[in-house]
CSV table of C-alpha atoms in Angstrom, one decimal:
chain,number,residue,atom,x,y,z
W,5,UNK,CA,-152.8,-29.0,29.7
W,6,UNK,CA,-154.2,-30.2,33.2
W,7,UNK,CA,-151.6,-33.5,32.5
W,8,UNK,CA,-149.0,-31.6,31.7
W,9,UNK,CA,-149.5,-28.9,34.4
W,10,UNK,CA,-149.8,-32.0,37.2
W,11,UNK,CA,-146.5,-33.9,35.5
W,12,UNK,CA,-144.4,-30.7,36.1
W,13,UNK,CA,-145.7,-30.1,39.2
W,14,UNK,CA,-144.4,-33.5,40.5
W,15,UNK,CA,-141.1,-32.6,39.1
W,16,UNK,CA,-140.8,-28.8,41.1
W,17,UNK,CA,-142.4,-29.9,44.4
W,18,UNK,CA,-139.8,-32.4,45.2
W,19,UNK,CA,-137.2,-31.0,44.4
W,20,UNK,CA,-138.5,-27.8,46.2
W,21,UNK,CA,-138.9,-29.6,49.3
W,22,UNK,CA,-135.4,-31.6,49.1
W,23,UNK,CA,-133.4,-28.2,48.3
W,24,UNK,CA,-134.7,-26.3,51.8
W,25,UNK,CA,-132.0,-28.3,54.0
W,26,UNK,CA,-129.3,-26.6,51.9
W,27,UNK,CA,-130.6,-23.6,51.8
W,28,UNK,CA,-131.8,-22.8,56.1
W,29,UNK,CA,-129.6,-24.4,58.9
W,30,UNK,CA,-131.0,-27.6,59.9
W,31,UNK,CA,-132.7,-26.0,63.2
W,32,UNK,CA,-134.5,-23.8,60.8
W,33,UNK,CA,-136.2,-26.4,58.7
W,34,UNK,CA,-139.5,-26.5,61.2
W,35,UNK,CA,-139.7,-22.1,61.0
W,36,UNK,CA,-139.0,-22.8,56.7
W,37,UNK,CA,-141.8,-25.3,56.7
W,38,UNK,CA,-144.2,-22.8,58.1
W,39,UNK,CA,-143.3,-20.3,56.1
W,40,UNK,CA,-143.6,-22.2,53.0
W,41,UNK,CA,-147.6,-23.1,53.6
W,42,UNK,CA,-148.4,-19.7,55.1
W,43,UNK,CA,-147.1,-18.6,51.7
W,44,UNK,CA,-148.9,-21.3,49.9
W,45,UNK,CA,-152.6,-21.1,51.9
W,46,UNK,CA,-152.7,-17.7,53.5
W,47,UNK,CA,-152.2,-15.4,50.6
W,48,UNK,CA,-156.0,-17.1,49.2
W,49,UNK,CA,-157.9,-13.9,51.6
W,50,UNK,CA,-156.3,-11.8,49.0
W,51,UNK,CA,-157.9,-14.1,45.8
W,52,UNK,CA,-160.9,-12.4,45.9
W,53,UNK,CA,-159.6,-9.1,45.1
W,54,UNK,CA,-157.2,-9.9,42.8
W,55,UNK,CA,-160.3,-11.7,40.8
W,56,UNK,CA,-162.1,-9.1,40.9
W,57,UNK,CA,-159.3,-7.1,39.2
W,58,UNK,CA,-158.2,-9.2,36.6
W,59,UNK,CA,-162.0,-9.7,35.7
W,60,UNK,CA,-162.8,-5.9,35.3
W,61,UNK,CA,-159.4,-5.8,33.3
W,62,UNK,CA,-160.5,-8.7,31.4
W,63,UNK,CA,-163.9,-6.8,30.5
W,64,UNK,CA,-162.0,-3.4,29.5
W,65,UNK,CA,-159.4,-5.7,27.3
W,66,UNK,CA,-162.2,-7.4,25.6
W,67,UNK,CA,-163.2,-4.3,23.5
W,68,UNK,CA,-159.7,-3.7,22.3
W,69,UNK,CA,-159.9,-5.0,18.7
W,70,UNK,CA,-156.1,-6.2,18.2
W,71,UNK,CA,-156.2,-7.6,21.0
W,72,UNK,CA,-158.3,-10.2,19.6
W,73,UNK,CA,-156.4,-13.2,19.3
W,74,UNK,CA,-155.6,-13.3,23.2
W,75,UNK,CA,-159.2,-14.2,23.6
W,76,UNK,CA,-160.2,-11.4,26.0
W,77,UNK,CA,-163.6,-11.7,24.9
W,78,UNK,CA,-164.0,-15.9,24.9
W,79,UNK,CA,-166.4,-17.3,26.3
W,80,UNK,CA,-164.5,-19.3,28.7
W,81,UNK,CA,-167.4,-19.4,31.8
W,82,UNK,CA,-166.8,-18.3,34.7
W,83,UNK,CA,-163.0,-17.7,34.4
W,84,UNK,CA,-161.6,-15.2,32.0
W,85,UNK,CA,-158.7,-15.2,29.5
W,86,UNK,CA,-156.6,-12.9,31.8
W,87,UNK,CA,-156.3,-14.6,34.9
W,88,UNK,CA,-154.9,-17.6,32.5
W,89,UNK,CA,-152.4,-15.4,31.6
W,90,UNK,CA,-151.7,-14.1,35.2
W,91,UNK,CA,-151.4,-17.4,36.6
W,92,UNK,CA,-148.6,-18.3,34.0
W,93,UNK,CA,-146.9,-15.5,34.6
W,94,UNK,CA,-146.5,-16.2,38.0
W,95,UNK,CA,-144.7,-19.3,37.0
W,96,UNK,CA,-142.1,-17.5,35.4
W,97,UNK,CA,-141.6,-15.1,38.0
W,98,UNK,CA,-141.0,-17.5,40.7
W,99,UNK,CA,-139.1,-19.4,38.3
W,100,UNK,CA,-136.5,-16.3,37.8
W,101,UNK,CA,-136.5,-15.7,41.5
W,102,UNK,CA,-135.5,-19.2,42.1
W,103,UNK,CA,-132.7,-19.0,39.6
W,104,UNK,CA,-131.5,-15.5,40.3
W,105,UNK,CA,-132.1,-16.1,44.6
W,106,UNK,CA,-131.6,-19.9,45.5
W,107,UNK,CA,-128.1,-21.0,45.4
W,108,UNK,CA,-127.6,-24.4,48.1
W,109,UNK,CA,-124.7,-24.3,50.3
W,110,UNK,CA,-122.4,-27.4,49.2
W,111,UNK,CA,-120.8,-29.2,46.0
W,112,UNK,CA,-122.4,-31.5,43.9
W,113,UNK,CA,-122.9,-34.8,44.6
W,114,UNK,CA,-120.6,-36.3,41.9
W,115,UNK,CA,-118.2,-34.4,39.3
W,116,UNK,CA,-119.7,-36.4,36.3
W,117,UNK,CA,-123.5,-37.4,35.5
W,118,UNK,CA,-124.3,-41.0,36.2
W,119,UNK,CA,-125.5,-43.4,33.5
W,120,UNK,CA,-128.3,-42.6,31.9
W,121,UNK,CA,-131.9,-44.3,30.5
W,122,UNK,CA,-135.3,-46.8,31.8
W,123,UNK,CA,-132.9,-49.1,34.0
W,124,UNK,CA,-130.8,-46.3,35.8
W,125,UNK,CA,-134.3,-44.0,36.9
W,126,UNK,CA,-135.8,-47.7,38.0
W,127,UNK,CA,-132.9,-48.2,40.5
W,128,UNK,CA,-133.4,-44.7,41.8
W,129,UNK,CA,-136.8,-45.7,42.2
W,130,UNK,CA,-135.8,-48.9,43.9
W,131,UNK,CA,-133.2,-47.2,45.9
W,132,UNK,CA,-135.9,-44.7,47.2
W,133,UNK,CA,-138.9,-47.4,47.8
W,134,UNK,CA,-135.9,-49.2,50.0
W,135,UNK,CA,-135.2,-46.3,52.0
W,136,UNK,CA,-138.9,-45.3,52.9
W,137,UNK,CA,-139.7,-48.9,53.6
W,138,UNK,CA,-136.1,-49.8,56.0
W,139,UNK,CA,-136.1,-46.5,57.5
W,140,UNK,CA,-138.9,-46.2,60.6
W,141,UNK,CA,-138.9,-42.1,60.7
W,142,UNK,CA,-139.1,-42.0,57.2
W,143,UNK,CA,-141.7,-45.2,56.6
W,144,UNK,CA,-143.9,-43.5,60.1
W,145,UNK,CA,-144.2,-39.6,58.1
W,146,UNK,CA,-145.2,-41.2,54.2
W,147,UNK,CA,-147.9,-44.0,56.2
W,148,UNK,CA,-149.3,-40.9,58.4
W,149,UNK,CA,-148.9,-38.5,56.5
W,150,UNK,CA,-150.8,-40.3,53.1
W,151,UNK,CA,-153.2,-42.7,54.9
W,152,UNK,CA,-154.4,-39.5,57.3
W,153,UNK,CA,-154.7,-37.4,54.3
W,154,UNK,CA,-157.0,-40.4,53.4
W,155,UNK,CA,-159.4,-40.1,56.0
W,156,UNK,CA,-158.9,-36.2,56.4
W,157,UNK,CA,-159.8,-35.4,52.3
W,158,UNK,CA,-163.2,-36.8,52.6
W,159,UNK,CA,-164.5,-33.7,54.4
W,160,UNK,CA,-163.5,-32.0,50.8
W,161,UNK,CA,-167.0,-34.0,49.1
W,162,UNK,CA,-168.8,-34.7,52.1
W,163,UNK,CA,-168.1,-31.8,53.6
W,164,UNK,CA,-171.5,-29.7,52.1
W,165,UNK,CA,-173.8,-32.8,52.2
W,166,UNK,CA,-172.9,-32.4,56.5
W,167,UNK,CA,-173.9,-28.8,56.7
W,168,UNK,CA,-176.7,-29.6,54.8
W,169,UNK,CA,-178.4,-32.4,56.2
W,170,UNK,CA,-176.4,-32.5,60.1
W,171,UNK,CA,-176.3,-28.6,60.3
W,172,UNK,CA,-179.6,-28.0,58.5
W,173,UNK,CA,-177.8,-25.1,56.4
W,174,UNK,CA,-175.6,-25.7,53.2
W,175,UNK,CA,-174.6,-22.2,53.9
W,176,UNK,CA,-172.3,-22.9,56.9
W,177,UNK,CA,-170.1,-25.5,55.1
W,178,UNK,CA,-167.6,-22.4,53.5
W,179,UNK,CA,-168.1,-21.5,57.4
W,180,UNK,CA,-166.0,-25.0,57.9
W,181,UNK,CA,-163.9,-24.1,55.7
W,182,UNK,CA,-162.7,-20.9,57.1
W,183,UNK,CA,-162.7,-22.9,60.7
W,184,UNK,CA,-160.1,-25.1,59.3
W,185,UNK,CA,-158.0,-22.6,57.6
W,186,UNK,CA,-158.0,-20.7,60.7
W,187,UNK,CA,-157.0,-23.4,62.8
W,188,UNK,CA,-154.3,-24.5,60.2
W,189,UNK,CA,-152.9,-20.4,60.3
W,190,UNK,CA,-153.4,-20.9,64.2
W,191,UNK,CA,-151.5,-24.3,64.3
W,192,UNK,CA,-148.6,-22.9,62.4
W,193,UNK,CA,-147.8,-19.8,64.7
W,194,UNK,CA,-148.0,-21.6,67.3
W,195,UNK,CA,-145.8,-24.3,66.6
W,196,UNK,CA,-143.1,-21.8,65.3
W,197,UNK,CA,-143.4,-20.1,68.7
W,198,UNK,CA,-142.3,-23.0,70.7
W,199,UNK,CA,-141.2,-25.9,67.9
W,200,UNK,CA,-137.6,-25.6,69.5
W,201,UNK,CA,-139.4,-27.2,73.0
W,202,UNK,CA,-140.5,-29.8,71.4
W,203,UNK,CA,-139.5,-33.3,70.2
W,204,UNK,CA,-140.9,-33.7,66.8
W,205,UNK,CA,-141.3,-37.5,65.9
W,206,UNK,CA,-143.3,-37.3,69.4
W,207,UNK,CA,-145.2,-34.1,68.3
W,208,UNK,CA,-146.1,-35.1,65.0
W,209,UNK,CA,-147.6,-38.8,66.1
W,210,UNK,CA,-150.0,-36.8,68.7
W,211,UNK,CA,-151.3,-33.9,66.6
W,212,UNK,CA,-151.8,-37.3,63.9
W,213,UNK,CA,-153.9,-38.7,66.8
W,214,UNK,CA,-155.3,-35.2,67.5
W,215,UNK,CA,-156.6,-34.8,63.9
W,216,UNK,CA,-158.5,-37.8,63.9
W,217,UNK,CA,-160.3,-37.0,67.4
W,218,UNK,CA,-160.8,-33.8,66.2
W,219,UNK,CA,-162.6,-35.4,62.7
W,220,UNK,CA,-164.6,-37.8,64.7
W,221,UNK,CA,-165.7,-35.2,67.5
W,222,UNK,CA,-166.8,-32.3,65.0
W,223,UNK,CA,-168.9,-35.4,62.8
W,224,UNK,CA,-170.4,-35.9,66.0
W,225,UNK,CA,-171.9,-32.4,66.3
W,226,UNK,CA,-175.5,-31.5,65.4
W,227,UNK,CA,-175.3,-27.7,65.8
W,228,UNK,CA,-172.6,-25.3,63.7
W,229,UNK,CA,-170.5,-23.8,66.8
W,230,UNK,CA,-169.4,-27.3,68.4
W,231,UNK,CA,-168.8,-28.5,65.0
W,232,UNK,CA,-166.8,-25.9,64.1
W,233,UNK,CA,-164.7,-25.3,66.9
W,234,UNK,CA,-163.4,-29.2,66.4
W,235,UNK,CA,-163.2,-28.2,62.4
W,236,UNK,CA,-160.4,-25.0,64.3
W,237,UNK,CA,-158.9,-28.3,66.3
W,238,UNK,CA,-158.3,-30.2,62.8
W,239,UNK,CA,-157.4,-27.5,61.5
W,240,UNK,CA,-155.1,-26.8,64.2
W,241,UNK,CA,-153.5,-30.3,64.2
W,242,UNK,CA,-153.6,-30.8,60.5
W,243,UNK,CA,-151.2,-28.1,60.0
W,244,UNK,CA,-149.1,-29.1,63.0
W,245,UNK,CA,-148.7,-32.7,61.4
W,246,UNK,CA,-148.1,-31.4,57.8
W,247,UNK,CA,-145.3,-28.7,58.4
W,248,UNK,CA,-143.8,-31.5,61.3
W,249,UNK,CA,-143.6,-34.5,58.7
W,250,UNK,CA,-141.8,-32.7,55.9
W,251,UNK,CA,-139.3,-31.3,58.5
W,252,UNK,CA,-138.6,-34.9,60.0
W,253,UNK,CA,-138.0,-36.1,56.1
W,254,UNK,CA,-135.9,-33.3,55.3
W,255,UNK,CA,-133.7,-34.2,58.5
W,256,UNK,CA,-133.7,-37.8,58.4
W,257,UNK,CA,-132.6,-38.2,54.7
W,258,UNK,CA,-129.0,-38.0,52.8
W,259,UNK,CA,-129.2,-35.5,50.2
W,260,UNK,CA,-128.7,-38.5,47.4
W,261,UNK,CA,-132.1,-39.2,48.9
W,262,UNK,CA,-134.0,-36.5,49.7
W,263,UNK,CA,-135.9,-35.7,46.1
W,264,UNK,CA,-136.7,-39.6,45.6
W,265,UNK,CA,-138.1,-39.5,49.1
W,266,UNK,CA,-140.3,-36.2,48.4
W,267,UNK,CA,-141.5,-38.0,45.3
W,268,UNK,CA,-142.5,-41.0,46.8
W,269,UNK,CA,-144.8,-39.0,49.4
W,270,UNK,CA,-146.1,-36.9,47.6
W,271,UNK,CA,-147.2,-39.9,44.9
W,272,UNK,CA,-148.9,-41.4,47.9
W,273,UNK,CA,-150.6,-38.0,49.0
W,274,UNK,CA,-152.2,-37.4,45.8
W,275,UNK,CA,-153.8,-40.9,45.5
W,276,UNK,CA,-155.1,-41.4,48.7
W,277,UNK,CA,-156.6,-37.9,48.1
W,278,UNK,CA,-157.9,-39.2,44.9
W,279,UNK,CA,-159.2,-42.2,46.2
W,280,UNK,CA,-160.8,-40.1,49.0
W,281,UNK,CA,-162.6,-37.8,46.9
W,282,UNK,CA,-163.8,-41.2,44.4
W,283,UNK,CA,-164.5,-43.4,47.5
W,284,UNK,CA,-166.1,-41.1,49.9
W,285,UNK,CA,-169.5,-40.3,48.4
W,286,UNK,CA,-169.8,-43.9,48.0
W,287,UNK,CA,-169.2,-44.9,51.6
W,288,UNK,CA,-171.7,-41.9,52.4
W,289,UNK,CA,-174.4,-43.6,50.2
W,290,UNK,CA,-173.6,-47.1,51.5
W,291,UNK,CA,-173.9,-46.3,54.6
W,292,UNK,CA,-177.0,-44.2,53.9
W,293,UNK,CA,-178.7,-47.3,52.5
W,294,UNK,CA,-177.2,-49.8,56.1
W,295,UNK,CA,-178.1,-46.6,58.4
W,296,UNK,CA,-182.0,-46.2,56.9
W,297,UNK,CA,-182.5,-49.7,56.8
W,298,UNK,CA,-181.3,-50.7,61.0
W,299,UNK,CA,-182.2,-47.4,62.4
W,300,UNK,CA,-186.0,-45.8,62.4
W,301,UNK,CA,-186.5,-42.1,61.1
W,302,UNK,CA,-186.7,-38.9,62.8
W,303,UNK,CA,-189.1,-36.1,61.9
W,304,UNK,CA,-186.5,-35.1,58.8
W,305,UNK,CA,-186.6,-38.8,57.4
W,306,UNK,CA,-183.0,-39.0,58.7
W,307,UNK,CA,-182.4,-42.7,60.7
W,308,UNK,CA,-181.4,-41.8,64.3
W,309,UNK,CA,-180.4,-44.2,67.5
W,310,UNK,CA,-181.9,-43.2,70.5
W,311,UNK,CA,-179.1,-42.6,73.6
W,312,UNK,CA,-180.7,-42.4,76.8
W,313,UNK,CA,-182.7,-39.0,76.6
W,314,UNK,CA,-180.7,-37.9,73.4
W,315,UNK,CA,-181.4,-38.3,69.8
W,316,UNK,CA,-178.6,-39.2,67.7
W,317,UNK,CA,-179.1,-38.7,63.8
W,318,UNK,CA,-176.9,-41.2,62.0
W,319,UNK,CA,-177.1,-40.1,58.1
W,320,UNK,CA,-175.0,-41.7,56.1
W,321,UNK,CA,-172.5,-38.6,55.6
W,322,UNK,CA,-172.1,-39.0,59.5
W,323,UNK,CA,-170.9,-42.2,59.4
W,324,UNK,CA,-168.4,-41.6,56.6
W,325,UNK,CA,-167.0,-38.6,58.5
W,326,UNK,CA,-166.4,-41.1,61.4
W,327,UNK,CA,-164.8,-43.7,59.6
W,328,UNK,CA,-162.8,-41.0,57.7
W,329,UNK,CA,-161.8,-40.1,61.2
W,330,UNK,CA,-160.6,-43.8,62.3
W,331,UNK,CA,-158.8,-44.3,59.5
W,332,UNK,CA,-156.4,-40.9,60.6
W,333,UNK,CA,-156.2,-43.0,64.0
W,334,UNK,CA,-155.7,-45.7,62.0
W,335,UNK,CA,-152.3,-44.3,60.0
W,336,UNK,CA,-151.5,-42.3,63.5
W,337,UNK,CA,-150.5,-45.8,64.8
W,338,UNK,CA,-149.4,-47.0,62.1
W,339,UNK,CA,-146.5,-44.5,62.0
W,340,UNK,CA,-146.1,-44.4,66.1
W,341,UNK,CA,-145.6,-48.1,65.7
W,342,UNK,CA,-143.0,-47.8,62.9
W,343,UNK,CA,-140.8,-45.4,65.0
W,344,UNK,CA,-141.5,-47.3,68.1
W,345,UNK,CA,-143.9,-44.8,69.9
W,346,UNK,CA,-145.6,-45.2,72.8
W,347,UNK,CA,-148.2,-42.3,73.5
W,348,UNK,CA,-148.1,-42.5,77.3
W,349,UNK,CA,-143.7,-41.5,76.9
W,350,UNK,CA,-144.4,-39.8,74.1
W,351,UNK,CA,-147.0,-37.2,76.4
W,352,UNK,CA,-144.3,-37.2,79.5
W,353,UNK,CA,-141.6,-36.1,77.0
W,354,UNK,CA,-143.6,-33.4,75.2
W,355,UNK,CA,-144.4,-32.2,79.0
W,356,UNK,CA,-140.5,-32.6,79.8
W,357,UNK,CA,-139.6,-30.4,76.9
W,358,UNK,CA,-141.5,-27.9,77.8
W,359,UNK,CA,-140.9,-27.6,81.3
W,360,UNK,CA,-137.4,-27.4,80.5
W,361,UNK,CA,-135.7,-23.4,79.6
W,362,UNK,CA,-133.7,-25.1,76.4
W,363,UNK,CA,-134.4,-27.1,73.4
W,364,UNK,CA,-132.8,-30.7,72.6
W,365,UNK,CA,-131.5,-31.1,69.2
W,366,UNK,CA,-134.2,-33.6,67.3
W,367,UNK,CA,-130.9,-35.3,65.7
W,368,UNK,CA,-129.1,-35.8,68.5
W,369,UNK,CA,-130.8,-39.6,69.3
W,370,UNK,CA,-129.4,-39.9,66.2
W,371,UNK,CA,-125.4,-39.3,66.0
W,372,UNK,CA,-123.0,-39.3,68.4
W,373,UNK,CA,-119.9,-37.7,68.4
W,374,UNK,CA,-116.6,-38.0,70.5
W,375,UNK,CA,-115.6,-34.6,71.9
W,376,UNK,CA,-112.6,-34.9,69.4
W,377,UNK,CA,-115.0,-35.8,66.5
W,378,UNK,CA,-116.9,-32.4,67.2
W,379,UNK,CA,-114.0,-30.4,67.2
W,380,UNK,CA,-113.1,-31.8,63.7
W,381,UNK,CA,-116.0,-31.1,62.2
W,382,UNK,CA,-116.3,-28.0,64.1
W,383,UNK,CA,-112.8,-27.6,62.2
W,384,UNK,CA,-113.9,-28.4,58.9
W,385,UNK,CA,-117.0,-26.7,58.7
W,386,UNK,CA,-116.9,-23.7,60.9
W,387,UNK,CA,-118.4,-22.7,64.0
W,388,UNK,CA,-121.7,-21.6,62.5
W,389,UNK,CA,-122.0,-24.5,60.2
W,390,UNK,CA,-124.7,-27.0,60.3
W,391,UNK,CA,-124.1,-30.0,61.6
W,392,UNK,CA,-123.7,-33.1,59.9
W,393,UNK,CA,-126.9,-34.9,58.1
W,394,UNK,CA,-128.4,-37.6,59.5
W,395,UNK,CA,-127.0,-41.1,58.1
W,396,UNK,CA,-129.2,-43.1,55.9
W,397,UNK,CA,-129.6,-46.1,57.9
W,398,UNK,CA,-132.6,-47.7,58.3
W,399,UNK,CA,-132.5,-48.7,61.9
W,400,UNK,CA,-131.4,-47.9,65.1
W,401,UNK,CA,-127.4,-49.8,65.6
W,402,UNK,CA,-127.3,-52.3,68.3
W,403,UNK,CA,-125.4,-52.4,71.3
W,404,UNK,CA,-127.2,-49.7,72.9
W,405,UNK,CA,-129.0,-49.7,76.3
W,406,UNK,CA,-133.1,-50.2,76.6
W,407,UNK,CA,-132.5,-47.1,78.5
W,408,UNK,CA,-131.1,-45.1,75.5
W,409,UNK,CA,-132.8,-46.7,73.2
W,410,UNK,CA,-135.9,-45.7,74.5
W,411,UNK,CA,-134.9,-42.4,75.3
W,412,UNK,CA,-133.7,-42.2,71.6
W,413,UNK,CA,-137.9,-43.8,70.4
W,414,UNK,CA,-139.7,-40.8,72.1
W,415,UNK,CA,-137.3,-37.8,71.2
């Protein structure tokens, strides 16, 4: 059921994501984004009372005789027969809303379906892996947005063994947690308060770089507060890089592209999260093993290195959470080198933008239209229309000026 559950689940998500530019105008996408993780995330406060519902109706159901077959009474541990039931329905409901409610603006893409079977779904494959790897915007989001997630995931298992041997309190670790999802809630708001002052390719590559100070600085800590208040930053930055990401793929690919593109990321995403949550504990305990065997024990048997007048303890866990944290640094340049991003311009822009009283288009480094070639389309589509998606081509065309072109890197 868990396969099955998972293999659906890559189906819907892409195509969720690739629908939103028909359904919002394209200045839009950045406030749909938002929306769609504050509905995914910040509804979980409400969790614990709906458990505690379901189980007390769960309990009263279980006594009811016919009912027997449902299972009310099974012993299933700690979950119960009802909320099973709940959660499916909750498929079907948003299923009917979509299919009643979501209705894209446009006409399909072709009048008859294309050849069908193994070879035809391998081109689309191909066609998509082309795309992400030609295109820099496109390449920059999947390498930062999967190799961060990387790094970022390991605070998932590591995460107690920190507040329990850094800390000195297990307890504090769902204390982290709620840091981060603050931060995430805070990161959000804030960014669809002012995302139309902002260039996003420039945005996205420094909260990337953010999130990986922000990992390094809070592994660094050895009391709860400071630790936590850089756990608010990642959180902070995290969210700021997720909802930025899917907007620059939803604007920088052709609708023929969009769903393979989704697919491809979110592939990546779920096995470098994988591979976090498998390879993490064992970095921890390898570095346990170097750390305990170069550096001499504190009072707590944990190694330490001695800085100046301060005592550094350097647990294995510690380390991890470091490297975890240079490897978001890591896919941060990755991507600012695929779209040609230099962090100094990239800083002065941000600060240009939001000195200035209006917002820059984020597409408009990208096409440019003659003053009658605006009126056409103006023509064609209406005043209020959106305008025109951003070509599929994988670089920037020559015959531009390094003054342009650069202007064109940083937006």
């Amino acid at each position: 059921a868990s396969l099955l559950l998972e293999v659906f689940t890559m189906l819907w998500s892409p195509a969720k994501e690739a629908v939103v530019p028909g359904l919002v105008p394209r200045r839009k996408l950045t406030d749909a984004n938002s929306l769609s993780l504050v509905a995914a995330y910040c509804t979980m406060p409400v969790a614990g009372g709906l458990i505690y519902a379901l189980t007390a109706a769960n309990n009263s159901l279980a006594g009811v005789s016919w009912l027997g077959p449902l299972q009310f009474a099974g012993d299933l541990g700690q979950s119960q027969a009802l909320a099973f039931y709940f959660n499916a329905a909750s498929f079907l409901v948003a299923a009917l809303l979509v299919w009643k409610l979501v209705h894209p603006r446009g006409r399909p893409l072709t009048d008859q379906a294309g050849p069908g079977g193994i070879r035809e779904a391998w081109h689309d494959i191909r066609d998509g892996w082309r795309y992400v790897v030609g295109n820099p915007v496109v390449r920059g989001v999947n390498v930062g947005l999967a190799t961060g997630l990387f790094g970022g995931a390991m605070l998932v298992p590591l995460g107690p063994v920190f507040a329990d041997k850094v800390i000195g309190s297990g307890d504090t670790f769902s204390l982290f947690i709620t840091a981060l999802g603050l931060g995430v809630a805070v990161g959000i708001a804030t960014l669809s308060a002012v995302q139309k002052l902002l260039p996003k390719r420039a945005s996205f590559l420094i909260a990337a770089y953010l999130s990986g100070f922000a990992l390094i600085l809070a592994a660094s800590m050895s009391s709860f507060w400071p630790a936590a208040a850089f756990v608010f930053l990642l959180g902070v930055s995290a969210g700021t890089v997720y909802v930025l990401g899917f907007t620059l793929l939803q604007t920088y690919t052709s609708d023929e592209l969009r769903g393979r593109i989704f697919s491809t990321l979110l592939t990546l995403v779920r096995m470098c999260v994988l591979l976090s949550l498998l390879l993490g504990p064992l970095m921890a305990a390898l570095f346990e093993r170097i750390t305990t065997s170069v550096f001499e024990p504190n009072a707590a048997g944990i190694p330490h290195v001695q800085l100046g007048a301060v005592s550094l303890a350097v647990p294995g866990v510690r380390v991890a959470l470091w490297v975890g944290g240079l490897i978001i640094l890591g896919a941060a340049t990755l991507a600012a080198r695929s779209m040609g991003f230099h962090l100094r311009e990239g800083l002065a822009d941000v600060r240009s933008q939001l000195r200035a009283s209006e917002a820059r288009p984020e597409y408009s480094a990208e096409i440019s239209l003659t003053e009658l070639e605006s009126a056409r389309v103006a023509g064609l589509l209406g005043d209020d229309a959106d305008p025109p998606p951003v070509p599929s081509v994988p670089g920037l065309p020559g015959g531009r000026t390094r003054r342009r072109r650069r202007r064109e890197v940083v937006s």
